[in-house]
Coordinates of C-alpha atoms in Angstrom, one line a residue:
T1 CA 0.0 -0.1 -0.1
V2 CA 1.2 3.5 -1.0
L3 CA 0.9 6.0 1.6
H4 CA 0.5 9.8 0.8
I5 CA 1.3 12.5 3.5
G6 CA -0.7 15.9 3.3
V7 CA 1.3 18.6 5.0
C8 CA -0.1 22.3 5.2
R9 CA 1.6 25.2 6.8
I10 CA -0.9 27.9 8.0
M11 CA 0.3 31.4 8.7
L12 CA -2.0 33.6 10.9
H13 CA -2.1 37.1 12.2
L14 CA -3.5 37.6 15.7
P15 CA -4.6 41.3 15.9
D16 CA -6.2 41.0 19.3
S17 CA -3.1 39.2 21.0
A18 CA -1.2 41.5 23.4
S19 CA 1.2 38.9 24.9
L20 CA 2.7 35.6 24.3
K21 CA 0.3 34.2 26.9
D22 CA -2.6 35.5 24.6
K23 CA -1.0 33.8 21.6
R24 CA -0.4 30.5 23.5
Q25 CA -4.2 30.4 24.5
V26 CA -5.2 30.7 20.9
A27 CA -2.6 28.2 19.7
R28 CA -3.7 25.6 22.1
S29 CA -7.5 26.2 21.7
L30 CA -7.2 26.2 17.8
S31 CA -4.9 23.2 17.7
A32 CA -7.2 21.3 19.9
R33 CA -10.2 22.0 17.8
I34 CA -8.4 21.1 14.5
R35 CA -7.3 17.9 16.1
N36 CA -10.6 16.9 17.4
T37 CA -12.5 17.8 14.2
F38 CA -10.1 16.5 11.6
N39 CA -7.9 13.7 13.5
V40 CA -4.7 15.4 11.8
A41 CA -1.5 16.1 13.7
V42 CA -1.0 19.9 14.4
A43 CA 2.1 21.7 15.8
E44 CA 3.3 25.4 16.1
V45 CA 6.2 25.5 13.9
E46 CA 7.6 29.0 13.7
D47 CA 7.5 32.4 15.3
Q48 CA 7.2 31.4 18.7
D49 CA 8.5 34.6 19.9
L50 CA 6.2 36.8 18.0
W51 CA 3.0 37.8 19.9
Q52 CA 0.6 38.3 16.7
R53 CA 2.1 35.8 14.4
L54 CA 1.1 32.0 14.5
T55 CA 2.3 29.5 12.2
L56 CA 0.8 26.0 12.5
A57 CA 1.6 22.8 10.5
I58 CA -1.0 20.2 9.7
C59 CA -0.2 16.7 8.7
C60 CA -2.4 13.8 7.7
V61 CA -1.7 10.5 6.2
S62 CA -4.0 8.6 3.6
T63 CA -3.9 6.0 1.0
D64 CA -5.4 8.4 -1.5
S65 CA -3.7 11.5 -2.4
A66 CA -6.8 13.4 -3.3
H67 CA -8.3 12.5 0.2
A68 CA -5.0 13.8 1.8
N69 CA -5.3 17.2 -0.3
E70 CA -8.9 17.4 0.6
M71 CA -8.2 16.9 4.4
V72 CA -5.6 19.8 4.5
S73 CA -7.8 22.1 2.3
K74 CA -10.7 21.6 4.7
V75 CA -8.7 22.5 7.7
V76 CA -7.7 25.8 6.0
A77 CA -11.4 26.5 5.4
F78 CA -12.2 25.5 8.9
V79 CA -9.7 27.9 10.4
E80 CA -11.1 30.7 8.1
E81 CA -14.6 30.0 9.1
S82 CA -14.2 29.3 12.8
R83 CA -11.9 32.1 13.7
R84 CA -12.9 35.4 12.0
D85 CA -10.9 37.2 14.7
L86 CA -7.7 35.8 13.1
E87 CA -6.4 36.8 9.7
L88 CA -5.1 34.2 7.3
L89 CA -1.9 35.6 6.0
D90 CA -0.9 32.6 3.9
Y91 CA -0.9 28.7 3.7
Q92 CA 1.3 26.3 1.7
T93 CA 0.1 22.6 0.9
E94 CA 2.3 19.7 -0.1
I95 CA 1.3 16.1 -0.8
I96 CA 4.3 13.6 -0.3
S97 CA 3.4 10.4 -2.4
G98 CA 4.8 7.1 -2.3
V99 CA 5.9 6.7 1.3

């Protein structure tokens, strides 16, 4: 069986964050909601020392590359819809096939 890994990096601006404590609360809450809703791995990967910038990596594994792509796309849409207080700056998606 060939496995496909879907990886997505989501860069967010947190305009209401006034401290690293505020940012950590948003990161924990959003990461937990993504994990619980989509059963994917989530981690903060960059900008740990910036108050108003949050970069999350999302990863899923599937036997179908289209399904892996669909999963990470749904996560991006979920973040945009569920957290209107955050600004989606950019996101990058990659599907790694043949693992």
